[in-house]
């Protein structure tokens, strides 16, 4: 006689608690949406967002492709942003809305697509943690990171389905998402490669028979091959601007990946979830095994990505986003497999919601005011009616940038506001003195200067800090940021 596992029936108190829990989650989601939209409208753009806006506002598709190849980033988001801003406009809020919408889509995906091995409560916890995981500050960006998170969540679940049902159809879905993720951010290639190797190792001949699905990677491979010489120039050790990681840095980045709003709490949450799972002594069953494969691939991808940052100075924390959904899925699986899964998942979601909604994080973000940016500096010079602007981006990669690209970036806020001020970009080398170069280049009836600096890097400002007003008292300057990182706006009286 065959035996079937009886489905546990929720007790009446548990059934009554679910609507309350859903109401609390809905209220928290609304609060997060309001917070993020408000911040998206209130915070000035930081430098990378301004760069993305300049590319998106290029006059035609050919110019967008050209500027995308000049940049170090993958092209997909900038192409989408070009189409979006043509319809929605180029305000700060309009620029940031696609990322916010993509984060909501990332959270909705586990609810819309059933994942065998995850209970409804597990899917709900996964969705809630993904939505709360998204930090403020640089993650509130008109940059590709929201789209990258959405694609990475969908890719994780598609990979689990591929492991569960290996076939050309499921392989094509996973490969398409992987290709799109790589075209959004190149570091997605590491997790994608690990997943592909895991698929081959687990299913061997059956995996090889799905080879036509690999054609989905052709667009990403073609673009990377075309972009490779430019990427190699940026990877040179005298140009690379990120610090090489040591083991402490790597641990800090791993913690950041678990919870950007509270990295140390993210590590503690992972330890607590792991202990609760181990104490329950539950074995992995056939339904959850594909999900655990996703977790293992993400963990391996994290280790390899961190190792690349230890070998070469090329990594910052937000580049680890492709690994985050799989790691979060691991936290949810451990909570679901604990002795009291509903309590464990409620605690897990609660930790992420509290850190996401913590008022101090919001106020700190507003106080920082995107110091490494020049929207405020541009607005200030426009208020003073400048006719000509010397634009100096004092950065390690500036010598690699064409002057027309620097001019397009430096004038992006002036053009958005309808200003006819002329932009005079400086191609700055670390050995230059920007003070002297900017003053010499300042021409026109009402000249102005914007100098974006980072004195912690290999830059001109590191040896020769901004002193324009001290050198020439006819100039008035205002600093955004501090003496180490910020921007300087100067105008001549």
Coordinates of C-alpha atoms in Angstrom, one line a residue:
X1 CA 0.0 0.0 0.0
X2 CA 1.4 3.4 -1.0
X3 CA 1.8 6.1 1.5
X4 CA 1.4 9.8 0.9
X5 CA 2.6 12.6 3.1
X6 CA -0.3 14.3 4.8
X7 CA -0.4 18.0 4.2
X8 CA -0.4 19.8 7.6
X9 CA -3.4 21.9 8.3
X10 CA -2.8 25.3 9.8
X11 CA -4.3 25.8 13.2
X12 CA -7.1 28.4 13.6
X13 CA -4.7 30.9 15.3
X14 CA -2.2 30.5 12.5
X15 CA -5.0 31.0 9.9
X16 CA -6.1 34.2 11.7
X17 CA -2.5 35.4 12.0
X18 CA -1.8 35.3 8.2
X19 CA -4.1 38.2 7.2
X20 CA -2.5 40.3 10.0
X21 CA 1.0 39.4 8.7
X22 CA 0.0 40.3 5.1
X23 CA -1.4 43.6 6.3
X24 CA 1.8 44.4 8.1
X25 CA 3.9 43.5 5.1
X26 CA 1.7 45.6 2.8
X27 CA 2.0 48.6 5.2
X28 CA 5.8 48.2 5.3
X29 CA 6.0 47.9 1.5
X30 CA 3.9 51.1 1.1
X31 CA 6.2 52.9 3.6
X32 CA 9.3 51.8 1.7
X33 CA 7.8 52.9 -1.6
X34 CA 7.0 56.3 -0.2
X35 CA 10.5 56.6 1.4
X36 CA 12.2 55.6 -1.8
X37 CA 10.2 57.9 -4.1
X38 CA 10.7 60.8 -1.8
X39 CA 14.4 60.2 -1.6
X40 CA 14.6 59.7 -5.4
X41 CA 13.1 63.2 -5.8
X42 CA 15.0 64.9 -3.0
X43 CA 18.6 63.7 -3.3
X44 CA 20.9 65.2 -6.0
X45 CA 22.3 62.8 -8.5
X46 CA 25.7 61.4 -7.8
X47 CA 28.4 61.3 -10.5
X48 CA 27.6 57.9 -12.1
X49 CA 23.9 58.8 -12.4
X50 CA 24.8 62.0 -14.1
X51 CA 27.1 60.0 -16.5
X52 CA 24.2 57.7 -17.2
X53 CA 21.9 60.6 -17.8
X54 CA 24.4 62.1 -20.3
X55 CA 24.6 58.9 -22.2
X56 CA 20.8 58.4 -22.2
X57 CA 20.2 62.0 -23.5
X58 CA 22.6 61.5 -26.4
X59 CA 20.8 62.7 -29.6
X60 CA 20.4 59.3 -31.3
X61 CA 20.8 55.6 -30.8
X62 CA 24.2 55.6 -32.6
X63 CA 25.5 58.2 -30.1
X64 CA 24.2 56.1 -27.2
X65 CA 26.0 53.0 -28.4
X66 CA 29.2 55.1 -29.0
X67 CA 29.1 56.6 -25.5
X68 CA 28.3 53.2 -24.0
X69 CA 31.4 51.7 -25.5
X70 CA 33.5 54.7 -24.2
X71 CA 32.2 53.8 -20.7
X72 CA 33.3 50.8 -18.6
X73 CA 29.7 49.5 -18.0
X74 CA 27.6 47.1 -19.9
X75 CA 25.2 48.8 -22.4
X76 CA 21.7 47.5 -21.8
X77 CA 20.5 49.8 -19.1
X78 CA 21.7 52.9 -20.9
X79 CA 19.9 51.8 -24.0
X80 CA 16.7 51.3 -22.1
X81 CA 17.2 54.6 -20.3
X82 CA 17.5 56.4 -23.6
X83 CA 14.1 55.2 -24.6
X84 CA 12.6 55.8 -21.1
X85 CA 13.8 59.5 -20.8
X86 CA 12.5 60.2 -24.3
X87 CA 9.0 59.4 -22.9
X88 CA 9.2 60.2 -19.1
X89 CA 11.7 63.2 -19.2
X90 CA 15.0 63.7 -17.5
X91 CA 14.2 64.8 -14.0
X92 CA 15.9 63.2 -11.1
X93 CA 12.8 61.3 -10.2
X94 CA 12.2 60.2 -13.8
X95 CA 15.7 58.9 -14.0
X96 CA 15.4 56.9 -10.9
X97 CA 12.0 55.4 -11.4
X98 CA 13.0 52.5 -13.7
X99 CA 15.3 51.3 -10.9
X100 CA 12.6 51.5 -8.3
X101 CA 10.1 49.7 -10.6
X102 CA 12.7 47.0 -11.2
X103 CA 13.2 46.4 -7.5
X104 CA 9.4 46.0 -7.1
X105 CA 9.5 43.5 -10.0
X106 CA 12.3 41.6 -8.3
X107 CA 10.3 41.3 -5.2
X108 CA 7.1 40.3 -7.1
X109 CA 8.8 37.6 -9.1
X110 CA 8.9 34.9 -6.4
X111 CA 5.2 35.5 -5.7
X112 CA 4.3 35.4 -9.4
X113 CA 6.3 32.3 -10.2
X114 CA 6.0 29.2 -8.0
X115 CA 9.3 27.7 -6.9
X116 CA 8.9 24.0 -5.9
X117 CA 10.5 23.6 -2.5
X118 CA 9.4 27.0 -1.2
X119 CA 6.2 27.1 0.8
X120 CA 3.9 30.1 0.3
X121 CA 5.3 31.6 3.5
X122 CA 8.8 31.0 2.1
X123 CA 8.0 32.7 -1.2
X124 CA 6.5 35.6 0.8
X125 CA 9.6 35.9 3.0
X126 CA 11.9 35.7 -0.1
X127 CA 9.9 38.5 -1.8
X128 CA 9.8 40.7 1.4
X129 CA 13.5 40.3 2.1
X130 CA 14.4 41.1 -1.6
X131 CA 12.3 44.3 -1.4
X132 CA 13.7 45.4 2.0
X133 CA 17.2 44.4 1.0
X134 CA 17.5 47.3 -1.5
X135 CA 19.3 50.0 0.3
X136 CA 19.1 53.8 0.0
X137 CA 22.0 56.1 -0.9
X138 CA 23.9 54.8 -4.0
X139 CA 21.3 52.0 -4.5
X140 CA 18.7 54.6 -5.0
X141 CA 20.3 55.2 -8.4
X142 CA 19.5 56.0 -12.0
X143 CA 21.9 53.2 -12.7
X144 CA 21.6 49.5 -13.7
X145 CA 21.5 48.0 -10.2
X146 CA 17.7 47.7 -9.8
X147 CA 17.4 46.0 -13.2
X148 CA 20.4 43.8 -12.3
X149 CA 18.7 42.7 -9.1
X150 CA 15.4 41.9 -10.9
X151 CA 17.2 39.9 -13.6
X152 CA 19.3 38.1 -11.0
X153 CA 16.3 37.0 -9.0
X154 CA 14.6 35.7 -12.1
X155 CA 17.8 34.0 -13.2
X156 CA 18.1 32.2 -9.8
X157 CA 14.6 30.8 -10.0
X158 CA 15.1 29.9 -13.7
X159 CA 18.3 28.1 -12.7
X160 CA 16.4 26.1 -10.0
X161 CA 13.8 25.1 -12.6
X162 CA 16.6 24.1 -15.0
X163 CA 18.2 21.8 -12.4
X164 CA 14.8 20.4 -11.6
X165 CA 13.7 19.9 -15.3
X166 CA 16.7 19.9 -17.6
X167 CA 15.4 20.6 -21.1
X168 CA 16.1 23.0 -24.0
X169 CA 13.1 25.1 -23.1
X170 CA 14.2 25.7 -19.4
X171 CA 17.9 26.1 -20.5
X172 CA 16.8 28.8 -23.0
X173 CA 14.9 30.7 -20.3
X174 CA 17.9 30.6 -18.0
X175 CA 20.4 31.5 -20.7
X176 CA 18.3 34.4 -21.9
X177 CA 18.1 35.8 -18.4
X178 CA 21.9 35.2 -17.9
X179 CA 22.7 37.0 -21.2
X180 CA 20.5 40.0 -20.2
X181 CA 22.2 40.1 -16.8
X182 CA 25.7 40.2 -18.4
X183 CA 24.6 42.9 -20.7
X184 CA 23.4 44.9 -17.7
X185 CA 26.6 44.3 -15.6
X186 CA 29.6 42.3 -16.5
X187 CA 30.1 40.8 -13.0
X188 CA 26.9 38.8 -13.6
X189 CA 29.1 36.6 -15.9
X190 CA 30.7 35.0 -12.8
X191 CA 27.5 33.7 -11.2
X192 CA 26.2 32.7 -14.7
X193 CA 29.4 30.7 -15.4
X194 CA 29.2 28.9 -12.1
X195 CA 25.5 28.0 -12.7
X196 CA 26.3 26.8 -16.2
X197 CA 29.2 24.6 -14.9
X198 CA 26.9 23.2 -12.1
X199 CA 24.3 22.3 -14.7
X200 CA 26.8 20.5 -16.8
X201 CA 28.2 18.7 -13.7
X202 CA 24.8 17.6 -12.4
X203 CA 23.2 16.6 -15.7
X204 CA 26.1 15.9 -18.1
X205 CA 24.8 14.3 -21.3
X206 CA 21.3 15.7 -20.8
X207 CA 22.8 19.2 -20.3
X208 CA 24.9 18.9 -23.5
X209 CA 21.8 18.1 -25.5
X210 CA 20.4 21.5 -24.6
X211 CA 23.3 23.2 -26.5
X212 CA 21.0 25.3 -28.7
X213 CA 20.1 27.4 -25.7
X214 CA 23.7 28.6 -25.5
X215 CA 23.0 30.7 -28.6
X216 CA 21.1 33.1 -26.2
X217 CA 24.6 34.2 -25.0
X218 CA 25.6 35.3 -28.5
X219 CA 24.6 39.0 -28.0
X220 CA 26.4 39.3 -24.7
X221 CA 29.5 37.5 -26.1
X222 CA 29.5 39.8 -29.2
X223 CA 29.3 43.0 -27.2
X224 CA 31.9 41.9 -24.7
X225 CA 34.3 41.0 -27.6
X226 CA 33.7 44.5 -29.1
X227 CA 34.1 46.2 -25.8
X228 CA 37.1 44.2 -24.6
X229 CA 39.9 46.5 -25.8
X230 CA 38.3 49.4 -24.0
X231 CA 37.8 47.3 -20.8
X232 CA 41.5 46.3 -21.0
X233 CA 42.5 49.9 -21.0
X234 CA 40.4 50.6 -17.9
X235 CA 41.9 47.5 -16.2
X236 CA 45.5 48.8 -16.3
X237 CA 46.9 49.0 -12.8
X238 CA 47.8 52.7 -13.3
X239 CA 44.2 53.5 -14.1
X240 CA 42.2 51.1 -11.9
X241 CA 40.6 53.2 -9.1
X242 CA 39.3 50.6 -6.7
X243 CA 41.5 49.4 -3.9
X244 CA 42.7 45.8 -3.9
X245 CA 40.8 43.8 -1.3
X246 CA 42.4 42.3 1.8
X247 CA 40.6 39.5 3.8
X248 CA 38.9 42.0 6.1
X249 CA 37.6 44.0 3.1
X250 CA 36.3 40.8 1.5
X251 CA 34.4 39.9 4.7
X252 CA 33.0 43.4 4.9
X253 CA 31.8 43.1 1.3
X254 CA 30.3 39.7 1.9
X255 CA 28.4 41.2 4.9
X256 CA 27.3 44.1 2.7
X257 CA 25.9 41.6 0.2
X258 CA 23.7 40.0 2.9
X259 CA 22.3 43.4 4.1
X260 CA 23.5 46.7 2.6
X261 CA 21.7 48.7 5.3
X262 CA 23.3 46.9 8.2
X263 CA 26.1 44.6 7.1
X264 CA 27.1 43.4 10.6
X265 CA 23.5 42.5 11.3
X266 CA 23.4 40.6 8.0
X267 CA 26.2 38.4 9.2
X268 CA 24.5 37.8 12.5
X269 CA 21.2 37.0 10.8
X270 CA 23.0 34.4 8.6
X271 CA 24.6 32.8 11.6
X272 CA 21.3 32.7 13.6
X273 CA 19.4 31.2 10.6
X274 CA 22.2 28.6 10.1
X275 CA 22.1 27.6 13.8
X276 CA 18.3 27.3 13.7
X277 CA 18.5 25.1 10.6
X278 CA 21.2 22.8 12.0
X279 CA 19.4 22.3 15.3
X280 CA 16.2 21.2 13.5
X281 CA 18.3 18.4 11.9
X282 CA 16.1 18.3 8.7
X283 CA 17.6 16.8 5.7
X284 CA 17.4 18.4 2.2
X285 CA 14.5 16.7 0.3
X286 CA 14.2 16.3 -3.5
X287 CA 12.1 19.5 -3.8
X288 CA 14.5 21.8 -2.1
X289 CA 17.7 20.3 -3.6
X290 CA 17.5 22.5 -6.8
X291 CA 17.1 25.6 -4.6
X292 CA 20.1 24.6 -2.5
X293 CA 22.0 24.3 -5.8
X294 CA 21.1 27.9 -6.5
X295 CA 22.4 28.9 -3.1
X296 CA 25.7 26.9 -3.5
X297 CA 26.2 28.5 -7.0
X298 CA 25.7 32.0 -5.6
X299 CA 28.1 31.3 -2.7
X300 CA 30.7 30.1 -5.1
X301 CA 30.1 33.1 -7.3
X302 CA 30.6 35.4 -4.3
X303 CA 33.9 33.7 -3.4
X304 CA 35.2 33.9 -6.9
X305 CA 34.1 37.6 -7.3
X306 CA 35.8 38.5 -4.0
X307 CA 38.9 36.6 -5.0
X308 CA 39.0 38.6 -8.3
X309 CA 39.0 41.8 -6.1
X310 CA 41.8 40.5 -4.0
X311 CA 43.9 39.7 -7.2
X312 CA 43.1 43.0 -9.0
X313 CA 41.8 46.4 -7.9
X314 CA 38.5 46.2 -9.7
X315 CA 35.7 45.6 -7.2
X316 CA 33.2 47.6 -5.2
X317 CA 30.4 46.2 -3.1
X318 CA 27.5 47.0 -5.4
X319 CA 29.1 44.8 -8.1
X320 CA 28.1 41.8 -5.9
X321 CA 24.4 42.2 -6.6
X322 CA 24.2 39.1 -8.9
X323 CA 25.1 36.9 -5.9
X324 CA 22.6 38.5 -3.5
X325 CA 19.4 36.7 -4.5
X326 CA 20.9 33.3 -4.1
X327 CA 22.3 34.2 -0.7
X328 CA 19.0 35.6 0.5
X329 CA 17.3 32.4 -0.8
X330 CA 19.7 30.5 1.5
X331 CA 18.6 32.5 4.5
X332 CA 14.9 31.8 3.6
X333 CA 15.6 28.1 3.1
X334 CA 17.3 27.8 6.5
X335 CA 14.4 29.7 8.2
X336 CA 11.9 27.4 6.4
X337 CA 13.8 24.3 7.5
X338 CA 14.0 25.3 11.2
X339 CA 11.9 23.8 14.0
X340 CA 9.5 26.8 13.9
X341 CA 9.6 28.0 10.3
X342 CA 6.9 30.6 10.6
X343 CA 8.5 32.3 13.6
X344 CA 12.0 32.1 11.9
X345 CA 10.7 33.6 8.7
X346 CA 8.9 36.4 10.5
X347 CA 12.0 37.2 12.4
X348 CA 14.1 37.2 9.2
X349 CA 11.7 39.5 7.4
X350 CA 11.4 41.8 10.5
X351 CA 15.2 42.3 10.6
X352 CA 15.3 43.5 7.0
X353 CA 12.2 45.7 7.3
X354 CA 13.5 47.4 10.5
X355 CA 16.9 48.1 9.0
X356 CA 15.4 49.4 5.7
X357 CA 13.0 51.7 7.5
X358 CA 15.4 52.9 10.2
X359 CA 15.0 56.7 10.3
X360 CA 18.7 57.2 10.9
X361 CA 19.7 55.6 7.6
X362 CA 17.3 58.0 5.8
X363 CA 18.6 61.1 7.5
X364 CA 22.2 60.1 7.0
X365 CA 21.5 59.7 3.3
X366 CA 20.0 63.1 3.0
X367 CA 22.9 64.7 5.0
X368 CA 25.5 63.2 2.6
X369 CA 23.6 64.8 -0.3
X370 CA 25.6 62.9 -3.0
X371 CA 28.9 64.7 -2.3
X372 CA 30.6 63.0 -5.3
X373 CA 28.4 64.6 -7.8
X374 CA 28.0 68.0 -9.5
X375 CA 24.2 68.6 -9.8
X376 CA 24.3 71.1 -6.9
X377 CA 27.4 72.7 -8.3
X378 CA 25.8 73.1 -11.7
X379 CA 22.6 74.6 -10.2
X380 CA 24.7 77.0 -8.2
X381 CA 26.6 78.2 -11.3
X382 CA 23.4 78.6 -13.3
X383 CA 22.0 80.8 -10.5
X384 CA 25.0 83.0 -10.9
X385 CA 24.4 83.2 -14.7
X386 CA 27.7 81.8 -15.9
X387 CA 28.4 81.9 -19.6
X388 CA 31.3 79.4 -19.7
X389 CA 32.1 76.5 -17.5
X390 CA 35.4 74.7 -17.1
X391 CA 34.6 71.1 -16.2
X392 CA 37.3 69.1 -14.4
X393 CA 36.6 65.5 -13.5
X394 CA 39.7 64.8 -11.5
X395 CA 39.8 61.0 -11.6
X396 CA 42.2 58.2 -12.5
X397 CA 40.3 57.3 -15.8
X398 CA 39.9 60.8 -17.1
X399 CA 42.9 60.7 -19.4
X400 CA 41.2 57.8 -21.2
X401 CA 38.0 59.9 -21.9
X402 CA 37.4 61.7 -25.2
X403 CA 36.9 65.5 -24.6
X404 CA 33.5 65.4 -26.3
X405 CA 32.3 62.8 -23.8
X406 CA 33.6 64.9 -20.9
X407 CA 31.9 67.9 -22.4
X408 CA 28.6 66.0 -22.7
X409 CA 28.8 64.8 -19.1
X410 CA 29.8 68.2 -17.7
X411 CA 27.0 70.0 -19.5
X412 CA 24.2 67.5 -18.7
X413 CA 22.5 69.6 -16.0
X414 CA 22.9 72.8 -18.0
X415 CA 21.3 71.3 -21.1
X416 CA 18.5 69.8 -19.0
X417 CA 17.7 73.2 -17.6
X418 CA 17.9 74.9 -21.1
X419 CA 21.1 76.8 -20.3
X420 CA 23.3 77.9 -23.2
X421 CA 26.4 78.0 -21.1
X422 CA 29.5 76.7 -23.0
X423 CA 31.3 73.7 -21.5
X424 CA 35.1 73.5 -21.6
X425 CA 36.2 70.0 -20.4
X426 CA 39.7 69.5 -19.0
X427 CA 41.5 66.2 -19.6
X428 CA 43.2 66.0 -16.2
X429 CA 46.2 63.8 -15.5
X430 CA 47.4 63.1 -11.9
X431 CA 50.5 65.1 -12.5
X432 CA 48.5 68.2 -13.5
X433 CA 47.6 71.2 -11.2
X434 CA 43.9 71.6 -11.8
X435 CA 44.0 75.0 -10.0
X436 CA 46.3 76.4 -12.7
X437 CA 44.7 74.6 -15.6
X438 CA 41.2 75.7 -14.6
X439 CA 42.1 79.3 -14.1
X440 CA 43.9 79.4 -17.4
X441 CA 40.9 77.8 -19.3
X442 CA 38.3 80.1 -17.7
X443 CA 37.2 82.4 -20.4
X444 CA 34.1 84.3 -21.4
X445 CA 32.2 87.2 -19.8
X446 CA 31.0 85.2 -16.8
X447 CA 33.2 82.1 -16.3
X448 CA 32.7 79.3 -13.9
X449 CA 34.5 76.2 -12.8
X450 CA 33.3 72.8 -11.6
X451 CA 36.0 70.5 -10.1
X452 CA 35.0 67.0 -9.0
X453 CA 37.8 65.5 -6.8
X454 CA 38.7 62.6 -4.7
X455 CA 41.9 63.2 -2.7
X456 CA 42.0 59.6 -1.5
X457 CA 42.8 58.4 -5.0
X458 CA 45.7 58.9 -7.5
X459 CA 44.5 62.3 -8.6
X460 CA 45.7 65.8 -9.1
X461 CA 43.8 67.0 -6.0
X462 CA 45.7 64.4 -3.8
X463 CA 48.9 66.4 -4.2
X464 CA 47.5 69.9 -5.1
X465 CA 44.1 70.5 -3.3
X466 CA 41.6 73.0 -4.6
X467 CA 42.8 76.6 -3.9
X468 CA 41.2 78.6 -6.7
X469 CA 39.8 81.4 -4.5
X470 CA 43.1 81.7 -2.6
X471 CA 45.1 81.9 -5.8
X472 CA 42.8 84.5 -7.4
X473 CA 40.6 86.5 -5.0
X474 CA 38.3 87.5 -7.8
X475 CA 36.8 84.0 -7.6
X476 CA 34.2 82.8 -5.1
X477 CA 34.0 79.1 -4.5
X478 CA 31.6 76.8 -2.7
X479 CA 32.4 73.2 -1.7
X480 CA 29.9 70.3 -1.8
X481 CA 31.2 67.4 0.3
X482 CA 34.4 67.6 2.4
X483 CA 38.1 68.1 1.9
X484 CA 38.6 64.5 0.8
X485 CA 35.7 63.8 -1.6
X486 CA 33.4 66.3 -3.2
X487 CA 32.9 69.0 -5.8
X488 CA 33.9 72.6 -6.0
X489 CA 31.8 75.3 -7.8
X490 CA 33.5 78.6 -8.5
X491 CA 32.4 81.7 -10.3
X492 CA 34.3 85.0 -11.0
X493 CA 32.8 88.2 -9.6

